[in-house]
CSV table of C-alpha atoms in Angstrom, one decimal:
chain,number,residue,atom,x,y,z
C,17,MET,CA,0.0,0.0,0.0
C,18,ILE,CA,2.9,2.3,0.5
C,19,LYS,CA,3.3,2.7,-3.3
C,20,HIS,CA,-0.2,4.0,-3.4
C,21,ILE,CA,0.9,6.9,-1.2
C,22,ALA,CA,3.9,7.5,-3.3
C,23,MET,CA,1.7,7.7,-6.4
C,24,PHE,CA,-0.9,9.8,-4.6
C,25,ARG,CA,1.6,12.4,-3.5
C,26,ASP,CA,4.0,12.4,-6.4
C,27,GLU,CA,1.9,11.6,-9.4
C,28,PHE,CA,-1.4,13.2,-8.3
C,29,LEU,CA,-1.2,15.9,-5.7
C,30,ARG,CA,2.0,17.5,-7.0
C,31,ARG,CA,0.5,17.5,-10.5
C,32,LEU,CA,-2.8,19.1,-9.8
C,33,ALA,CA,-3.5,22.5,-11.3
C,34,GLN,CA,-2.9,25.6,-9.2
C,35,ASN,CA,-5.8,26.4,-6.9
C,36,ALA,CA,-7.5,23.1,-8.0
C,37,SER,CA,-10.8,22.1,-6.5
C,38,VAL,CA,-10.7,18.4,-5.5
C,39,LEU,CA,-13.4,15.9,-4.7
C,40,GLU,CA,-12.8,12.8,-2.6
C,41,LEU,CA,-15.4,10.1,-3.0
C,42,ALA,CA,-15.9,8.0,0.1
C,43,SER,CA,-13.4,10.1,2.1
C,44,GLY,CA,-13.8,7.9,5.2
C,45,HIS,CA,-11.3,9.0,7.9
C,46,GLY,CA,-10.5,12.1,5.7
C,47,VAL,CA,-6.8,11.7,6.1
C,48,LEU,CA,-6.1,11.6,2.4
C,49,SER,CA,-7.9,14.9,1.9
C,50,LEU,CA,-6.1,16.4,4.9
C,51,LEU,CA,-2.7,15.2,3.6
C,52,ALA,CA,-3.7,16.8,0.3
C,53,ALA,CA,-4.3,20.1,2.0
C,54,GLU,CA,-1.1,19.8,3.9
C,55,GLU,CA,0.9,19.2,0.7
C,56,ARG,CA,-0.9,21.7,-1.4
C,57,PRO,CA,-1.9,24.9,0.5
C,58,ASP,CA,-3.6,26.3,-2.7
C,59,ILE,CA,-6.2,23.7,-3.2
C,60,ARG,CA,-9.7,23.1,-1.8
C,61,ILE,CA,-11.2,19.7,-1.1
C,62,ASP,CA,-14.7,18.4,-0.5
C,63,GLY,CA,-15.0,14.9,0.9
C,64,PHE,CA,-18.2,12.8,0.9
C,65,ASP,CA,-18.8,9.5,2.7
C,66,ILE,CA,-21.9,7.5,3.4
C,67,SER,CA,-20.7,6.5,6.9
C,68,THR,CA,-21.7,8.8,9.7
C,69,PRO,CA,-19.0,7.5,12.2
C,70,ALA,CA,-16.3,7.9,9.6
C,71,VAL,CA,-17.3,11.4,8.7
C,72,ALA,CA,-17.3,12.2,12.5
C,73,VAL,CA,-13.6,11.0,12.6
C,74,ALA,CA,-12.8,13.1,9.6
C,75,LYS,CA,-14.4,16.2,11.0
C,76,ARG,CA,-12.6,15.8,14.4
C,77,LEU,CA,-9.2,15.5,12.6
C,78,LEU,CA,-10.1,18.4,10.4
C,79,ALA,CA,-10.9,20.6,13.4
C,80,VAL,CA,-7.3,20.3,14.7
C,81,SER,CA,-5.6,20.2,11.3
C,82,GLY,CA,-5.6,23.9,10.6
C,83,HIS,CA,-7.2,23.2,7.2
C,84,GLY,CA,-10.8,24.0,8.1
C,85,GLY,CA,-11.1,26.8,5.7
C,86,ARG,CA,-10.2,24.7,2.7
C,87,VAL,CA,-11.4,21.2,3.5
C,88,SER,CA,-15.0,20.0,4.2
C,89,PHE,CA,-16.5,16.7,5.0
C,90,ALA,CA,-20.1,15.7,4.7
C,91,VAL,CA,-22.2,12.5,5.0
C,92,LYS,CA,-23.3,11.9,1.5
C,93,ASP,CA,-23.5,9.0,-1.0
C,94,ALA,CA,-20.4,9.2,-3.2
C,95,LEU,CA,-22.5,8.3,-6.1
C,96,LYS,CA,-24.9,11.1,-5.6
C,97,THR,CA,-22.6,14.1,-5.6
C,98,ASP,CA,-24.9,16.8,-6.9
C,99,GLY,CA,-24.5,20.5,-6.2
C,100,ALA,CA,-20.8,20.4,-6.2
C,101,CYS,CA,-18.5,23.4,-6.9
C,102,THR,CA,-18.2,25.1,-10.3
C,103,ASN,CA,-20.7,23.4,-12.6
C,104,GLY,CA,-20.2,20.3,-10.5
C,105,LYS,CA,-16.7,19.8,-12.0
C,106,TYR,CA,-13.5,19.2,-10.1
C,107,GLN,CA,-9.9,19.4,-11.2
C,108,GLY,CA,-9.0,16.6,-9.0
C,109,ILE,CA,-10.9,13.5,-8.0
C,110,ILE,CA,-9.8,11.0,-5.4
C,111,SER,CA,-11.4,7.5,-5.4
C,112,ALA,CA,-9.2,5.5,-3.1
C,113,MET,CA,-10.2,2.0,-2.2
C,114,LEU,CA,-13.9,2.6,-2.9
C,115,ALA,CA,-14.8,0.6,-6.0
C,116,GLU,CA,-14.4,-2.8,-4.3
C,117,HIS,CA,-17.1,-1.8,-1.8
C,118,LEU,CA,-19.8,-1.4,-4.5
C,119,SER,CA,-21.8,-4.3,-6.0
C,120,ASP,CA,-21.4,-2.6,-9.4
C,121,PRO,CA,-18.6,-0.1,-9.8
C,122,ARG,CA,-19.8,1.3,-13.1
C,123,PRO,CA,-21.9,4.1,-11.6
C,124,LEU,CA,-18.7,5.2,-9.7
C,125,PHE,CA,-16.9,5.5,-13.0
C,126,ASN,CA,-19.7,7.5,-14.4
C,127,VAL,CA,-19.5,9.9,-11.5
C,128,ILE,CA,-15.8,10.3,-11.9
C,129,SER,CA,-16.2,10.9,-15.6
C,130,HIS,CA,-18.9,13.5,-15.2
C,131,ARG,CA,-17.3,15.3,-12.3
C,132,THR,CA,-13.8,15.7,-13.7
C,133,SER,CA,-13.1,19.0,-15.5
C,134,ARG,CA,-11.3,19.1,-18.8
C,135,ASP,CA,-8.0,19.7,-17.2
C,136,GLY,CA,-8.7,17.3,-14.3
C,137,LEU,CA,-6.7,14.5,-12.8
C,138,VAL,CA,-8.1,11.4,-11.2
C,139,PHE,CA,-6.5,9.2,-8.5
C,140,PHE,CA,-8.2,5.8,-8.5
C,141,SER,CA,-7.2,2.8,-6.5
C,142,THR,CA,-9.0,-0.4,-5.7
C,143,ALA,CA,-8.5,-3.8,-4.2
C,144,ILE,CA,-8.5,-6.4,-6.9
C,145,GLU,CA,-8.5,-9.5,-4.8
C,146,SER,CA,-8.6,-8.8,-1.1
C,147,PRO,CA,-11.4,-10.4,0.9
C,148,GLN,CA,-12.9,-8.4,3.7
C,149,ARG,CA,-16.3,-8.2,5.3
C,150,ASP,CA,-17.3,-5.2,3.2
C,151,HIS,CA,-15.5,-6.0,0.0
C,152,VAL,CA,-18.3,-6.9,-2.5
C,153,PHE,CA,-16.9,-6.6,-6.0
C,154,GLU,CA,-13.9,-8.8,-6.8
C,155,TYR,CA,-12.1,-7.6,-10.0
C,156,ASN,CA,-10.1,-10.8,-10.5
C,157,GLN,CA,-13.1,-13.0,-11.1
C,158,GLU,CA,-16.2,-11.0,-11.5
C,159,ALA,CA,-14.7,-8.5,-13.9
C,160,SER,CA,-12.3,-10.6,-15.9
C,161,PRO,CA,-13.1,-11.3,-19.5
C,162,PRO,CA,-14.7,-14.8,-20.1
C,163,ASN,CA,-11.6,-16.3,-21.6
C,164,GLY,CA,-9.1,-14.1,-19.7
C,165,GLY,CA,-8.7,-14.2,-16.0
C,166,GLY,CA,-6.2,-12.5,-13.9
C,167,CYS,CA,-6.0,-8.9,-13.0
C,168,TRP,CA,-7.6,-7.4,-16.1
C,169,LEU,CA,-7.7,-4.0,-14.5
C,170,ALA,CA,-4.0,-3.9,-13.9
C,171,ARG,CA,-3.1,-5.8,-17.1
C,172,ASP,CA,-5.4,-4.0,-19.5
C,173,THR,CA,-6.9,-0.6,-18.7
C,174,THR,CA,-9.1,-0.7,-21.8
C,175,ARG,CA,-12.3,-1.5,-19.8
C,176,LEU,CA,-11.5,1.1,-17.2
C,177,ARG,CA,-10.9,3.7,-20.0
C,178,CYS,CA,-14.3,2.7,-21.4
C,179,TRP,CA,-16.0,3.1,-18.1
C,180,LEU,CA,-14.4,6.4,-17.5
C,181,ASN,CA,-15.6,7.5,-20.9
C,182,ALA,CA,-12.8,7.2,-23.3
C,183,SER,CA,-13.6,10.3,-25.2
C,184,ARG,CA,-12.6,12.4,-22.3
C,185,HIS,CA,-9.9,10.5,-20.5
C,186,THR,CA,-6.7,8.7,-20.9
C,187,VAL,CA,-5.7,6.2,-18.3
C,188,SER,CA,-2.0,5.7,-17.6
C,189,ALA,CA,-0.7,2.2,-17.5
C,190,ALA,CA,-0.9,0.7,-14.1
C,191,CYS,CA,1.7,2.6,-12.2
C,192,ASP,CA,1.4,0.6,-9.0
C,193,ARG,CA,0.4,-2.9,-9.3
C,194,ASN,CA,0.7,-5.9,-7.1
C,195,ASP,CA,-1.3,-9.1,-6.6
C,196,SER,CA,-4.1,-7.6,-4.6
C,197,THR,CA,-4.4,-3.9,-5.3
C,198,VAL,CA,-4.0,-1.4,-8.1
C,199,ALA,CA,-3.6,2.4,-8.2
C,200,LEU,CA,-4.2,4.2,-11.5
C,201,ARG,CA,-3.8,7.7,-12.6
C,202,ALA,CA,-6.3,9.0,-15.1
C,203,TYR,CA,-5.9,12.2,-17.0
C,204,ALA,CA,-8.8,14.1,-18.4
C,205,ILE,CA,-8.2,15.3,-21.9
J,1,MET,CA,12.8,46.1,27.8
J,2,ASP,CA,16.2,46.3,26.2
J,3,ASP,CA,17.6,43.0,27.3
J,4,LEU,CA,16.3,39.7,25.9
J,5,SER,CA,17.3,38.1,29.2
J,6,GLU,CA,14.8,40.3,31.0
J,7,VAL,CA,12.0,39.1,28.6
J,8,ILE,CA,12.9,35.5,29.2
J,9,SER,CA,13.0,36.0,32.9
J,10,LYS,CA,9.3,36.9,32.8
J,11,PHE,CA,8.3,33.5,31.3
J,12,ASP,CA,6.1,31.7,33.8
J,13,GLY,CA,5.7,28.3,32.2
J,14,THR,CA,3.0,29.3,29.8
J,15,VAL,CA,5.2,29.8,26.8
J,16,GLN,CA,5.6,26.6,24.8
J,17,THR,CA,7.8,27.7,21.9
J,18,LEU,CA,10.3,30.5,21.5
J,19,GLY,CA,11.8,31.7,18.2
J,20,LEU,CA,15.2,33.1,18.4
J,21,ALA,CA,17.4,35.1,16.0
J,22,VAL,CA,20.6,36.0,17.7
J,23,LYS,CA,23.8,36.8,15.8
J,24,SER,CA,26.1,35.3,18.4
J,25,ALA,CA,25.7,31.6,18.7
J,26,GLU,CA,27.0,31.7,22.2
J,27,ARG,CA,24.4,34.3,23.3
J,28,GLU,CA,21.7,32.4,21.5
J,29,GLU,CA,22.5,29.2,23.4
J,30,LYS,CA,22.5,31.2,26.6
J,31,PHE,CA,19.1,32.6,25.9
J,32,ALA,CA,17.8,29.2,24.9
J,33,ARG,CA,19.0,27.6,28.1
J,34,ALA,CA,17.4,30.4,30.1
J,35,ALA,CA,14.2,29.9,28.3
J,36,GLY,CA,14.3,26.2,29.0
J,37,HIS,CA,14.8,26.9,32.7
J,38,ASN,CA,11.7,29.1,32.6
J,39,GLY,CA,9.4,26.4,31.2
J,40,VAL,CA,9.8,26.8,27.4
J,41,ASP,CA,9.5,23.4,25.7
J,42,ARG,CA,10.9,24.2,22.3
J,43,VAL,CA,13.5,26.8,21.1
J,44,VAL,CA,13.8,27.1,17.3
J,45,LYS,CA,15.0,29.6,14.8
J,46,MET,CA,12.9,32.6,14.3
J,47,GLY,CA,10.1,31.9,11.8
J,48,ARG,CA,10.1,28.2,12.4
J,49,MET,CA,7.9,28.1,15.5
J,50,HIS,CA,5.0,26.5,13.6
J,51,LEU,CA,6.9,24.1,11.5
J,52,PHE,CA,6.1,20.6,12.6
J,53,SER,CA,8.8,18.1,12.7
J,54,SER,CA,9.4,14.8,14.5
J,55,PRO,CA,10.5,14.5,17.3
J,56,TRP,CA,8.1,17.2,18.5
J,57,ASP,CA,8.6,18.5,22.0
J,58,GLY,CA,11.1,15.7,22.5
J,59,VAL,CA,8.6,13.1,21.6
J,60,ASP,CA,9.0,10.8,18.6
J,61,LEU,CA,5.4,10.5,17.4
J,62,ILE,CA,6.1,7.8,14.9
J,63,ARG,CA,7.9,5.7,17.5
J,64,ARG,CA,4.7,5.8,19.6
J,65,TRP,CA,2.7,4.1,16.8
J,66,PHE,CA,5.1,1.2,17.0
J,67,VAL,CA,5.3,1.1,20.8
J,68,SER,CA,1.5,0.9,20.7
J,69,PHE,CA,1.6,-1.9,18.1
J,70,ALA,CA,4.1,-3.8,20.2
J,71,MET,CA,2.0,-3.4,23.4
J,72,CYS,CA,-1.2,-4.3,21.7
J,73,LEU,CA,0.2,-7.4,20.0
J,74,HIS,CA,1.8,-8.5,23.2
J,75,ARG,CA,-1.5,-8.2,25.0
J,76,ASN,CA,-3.1,-10.2,22.3
J,77,GLU,CA,-0.4,-12.9,22.5
J,78,THR,CA,-0.6,-13.3,26.2
J,79,SER,CA,-4.4,-12.8,26.4
J,80,GLU,CA,-3.8,-11.1,29.8
J,81,VAL,CA,-6.2,-8.2,29.0
J,82,SER,CA,-9.8,-9.2,28.7
J,83,ASN,CA,-11.5,-5.8,28.8
J,84,GLY,CA,-8.8,-3.4,27.4
J,85,ALA,CA,-8.7,-1.8,24.1
J,86,CYS,CA,-7.2,-4.9,22.6
J,87,GLY,CA,-9.1,-7.4,24.6
J,88,THR,CA,-11.5,-8.4,21.8
J,89,ILE,CA,-8.9,-9.2,19.2
J,90,SER,CA,-9.1,-12.8,18.2
J,91,GLY,CA,-7.3,-15.1,15.9
J,92,GLY,CA,-3.7,-13.8,16.1
J,93,PRO,CA,-1.4,-16.5,17.4
J,94,ARG,CA,2.1,-15.4,18.5
J,95,SER,CA,3.8,-16.1,15.1
J,96,GLU,CA,1.2,-14.0,13.3
J,97,SER,CA,1.5,-11.2,15.8
J,98,GLN,CA,5.2,-11.1,15.4
J,99,ALA,CA,5.0,-11.2,11.7
J,100,LEU,CA,2.5,-8.3,11.7
J,101,ALA,CA,4.7,-6.2,13.9
J,102,ALA,CA,7.9,-7.0,12.0
J,103,GLY,CA,6.2,-6.4,8.6
J,104,ALA,CA,4.9,-3.0,9.7
J,105,ARG,CA,8.4,-2.0,11.0
J,106,ALA,CA,10.1,-3.3,7.9
J,107,THR,CA,7.8,-1.3,5.6
J,108,PHE,CA,8.4,1.8,7.6
J,109,GLU,CA,12.2,1.4,7.7
J,110,ALA,CA,12.3,0.8,3.9
J,111,ASN,CA,10.1,3.9,3.1
J,112,LYS,CA,10.9,6.3,5.9
J,113,GLU,CA,10.4,9.5,4.1
J,114,LEU,CA,7.1,8.5,2.6
J,115,CYS,CA,5.8,6.9,5.7
J,116,SER,CA,6.8,10.0,7.7
J,117,TRP,CA,4.9,12.1,5.2
J,118,LEU,CA,1.8,10.3,6.2
J,119,LEU,CA,2.4,9.2,9.8
J,120,ASN,CA,3.8,12.5,11.2
J,121,PRO,CA,0.8,14.7,10.5
J,122,LEU,CA,-1.6,11.8,11.2
J,123,ALA,CA,-0.1,11.4,14.7
J,124,ARG,CA,-0.2,15.2,15.3
J,125,TRP,CA,-3.9,15.4,14.3
J,126,ALA,CA,-4.9,12.2,16.0
J,127,GLU,CA,-3.3,13.1,19.3
J,128,ALA,CA,-4.7,16.7,19.2
J,129,ALA,CA,-8.2,15.4,18.4
J,130,TYR,CA,-8.4,12.3,20.6
J,131,GLY,CA,-5.5,12.5,23.1
J,132,GLU,CA,-2.7,10.1,23.8
J,133,LYS,CA,-5.0,7.1,24.0
J,134,VAL,CA,-5.5,7.3,20.3
J,135,PHE,CA,-2.2,5.5,19.7
J,136,ASP,CA,-3.4,2.4,21.5
J,137,ASP,CA,-6.8,2.6,19.9
J,138,ALA,CA,-5.4,3.0,16.4
J,139,ALA,CA,-2.8,0.3,16.9
J,140,CYS,CA,-5.4,-2.1,18.2
J,141,GLY,CA,-7.8,-1.2,15.4
J,142,TYR,CA,-5.0,-1.9,12.9
J,143,ALA,CA,-4.1,-5.3,14.5
J,144,ARG,CA,-7.8,-6.3,14.7
J,145,TYR,CA,-8.2,-5.4,11.0
J,146,CYS,CA,-5.1,-7.4,10.0
J,147,PHE,CA,-6.3,-10.5,11.8
J,148,GLY,CA,-9.8,-10.0,10.3
J,149,VAL,CA,-8.3,-9.9,6.8
J,150,ALA,CA,-6.3,-13.0,7.5
J,151,GLN,CA,-9.5,-14.8,8.6
J,152,ALA,CA,-11.4,-13.5,5.6
J,153,GLN,CA,-8.6,-14.8,3.3
J,154,LYS,CA,-9.1,-18.3,4.7
J,155,VAL,CA,-12.8,-18.2,4.0
J,156,TYR,CA,-12.1,-16.8,0.6
J,157,GLU,CA,-9.7,-19.6,-0.3
J,158,ARG,CA,-12.3,-22.2,0.7
J,159,ALA,CA,-15.1,-20.6,-1.2
J,160,GLY,CA,-13.1,-19.4,-4.2
J,161,ARG,CA,-14.9,-16.1,-4.3
J,162,TYR,CA,-16.0,-13.2,-2.0
J,163,THR,CA,-18.9,-14.2,0.2
J,164,PRO,CA,-20.2,-10.8,1.5
J,165,GLU,CA,-23.3,-10.1,3.5
J,166,GLY,CA,-26.0,-8.1,1.8
J,167,MET,CA,-25.6,-4.3,1.5
J,168,PRO,CA,-28.1,-3.5,4.3
J,169,GLU,CA,-26.2,-5.8,6.7
J,170,ILE,CA,-22.9,-4.2,5.6
J,171,MET,CA,-24.4,-0.7,6.1
J,172,SER,CA,-25.7,-1.4,9.6
J,173,GLY,CA,-22.8,-3.7,10.7
J,174,VAL,CA,-19.9,-1.8,9.3
J,175,TYR,CA,-20.5,1.7,8.0
J,176,GLU,CA,-23.1,2.8,10.6
J,177,ASP,CA,-21.7,0.9,13.6
J,178,GLU,CA,-19.4,3.3,15.4
J,179,GLY,CA,-17.8,0.5,17.4
J,180,TYR,CA,-16.8,-1.2,14.2
J,181,ALA,CA,-16.3,1.8,11.9
J,182,VAL,CA,-13.9,3.9,14.0
J,183,PRO,CA,-11.2,1.2,14.6
J,184,TYR,CA,-11.7,0.3,11.0
J,185,MET,CA,-11.0,3.9,10.0
J,186,TRP,CA,-7.7,3.9,11.9
J,187,ALA,CA,-6.7,0.7,10.2
J,188,ALA,CA,-7.7,1.9,6.8
J,189,ILE,CA,-5.3,4.8,6.9
J,190,LEU,CA,-2.4,3.0,8.7
J,191,ILE,CA,-2.3,0.2,6.1
J,192,TYR,CA,-1.1,2.8,3.6
J,193,ALA,CA,2.1,3.3,5.6
J,194,LEU,CA,2.5,-0.2,7.1
J,195,TRP,CA,1.6,-2.6,4.3
J,196,ARG,CA,4.2,-3.3,1.8
J,197,LEU,CA,1.7,-4.6,-0.8
């Protein structure tokens, strides 16, 4: 998982546009958003999560972080992010370890696609094969092509590009891949 | 007051940090020592009073994560604590506990700069928000999570696929259950710094 953080900081946060607005989907504890604010004093971040206790943790950390003016957390379904900032578009979207919690991740990719501005950047990571009580969608088996198998998401980003709406995004090759998780960096074009 | 010594002599234990800019290193050290005698915890260069670094006030915050892990895992191994923060961890025999602690430390040692980028501010925020107990709580949440993942892996290997509960049960039993969700949240952030894979 440490490589995810390297990619999050070096390939995502440090490449965001100046004064970027950022959306974190399923922000949970909120620490990624707070680290983003710590690293980039110029950006603003909205974090949404469906879990009331998780958002309570995030708000408590936010209150002592000194980033209260630029970061906000709210209890909200990550797939129903209406009424966001400028035209509902963000220059940065974080979807870290969320997709595996959804029975069908395609609506998530639709949200990402529709909420990313033309100059936007997406940080996406997911567990490919990592059983947990609340992991529902397993990429290795449920999403692999009929005659394929293996980590299609890491091996071949075509389907992800399709889900993200290929006309507007390019997806880098898997920059951080191992047997159980993947982190991808997607550019809006 | 014309003399800095006079200012420092007025400190009554309520000044936590002092920024100094004195041309003479000898005089600067003298002032710093005097400040320390008057209850100042930190003396740094002028303009750096708010720059966080570890150790902070003489405390290595990152080390505290690992001390908590060690204590938590030890309690788990010996099962001496039945009602403490770690008392409900199950399934972690000694060898697994040792491997967990060793793995976390090894990941940190191999990626110090990056782990510190995450763990230092996290420790600062967590302690300010929840107090010192948070290190134990988070460490135990992390350990419980790791053992839970290990158990889920065994079930997965038998079934050959994920066997999740329904979404309503996951909502009520995971995301909306504070007793489950909060330790889970600590684990969910710590694994970024402590899991190699």
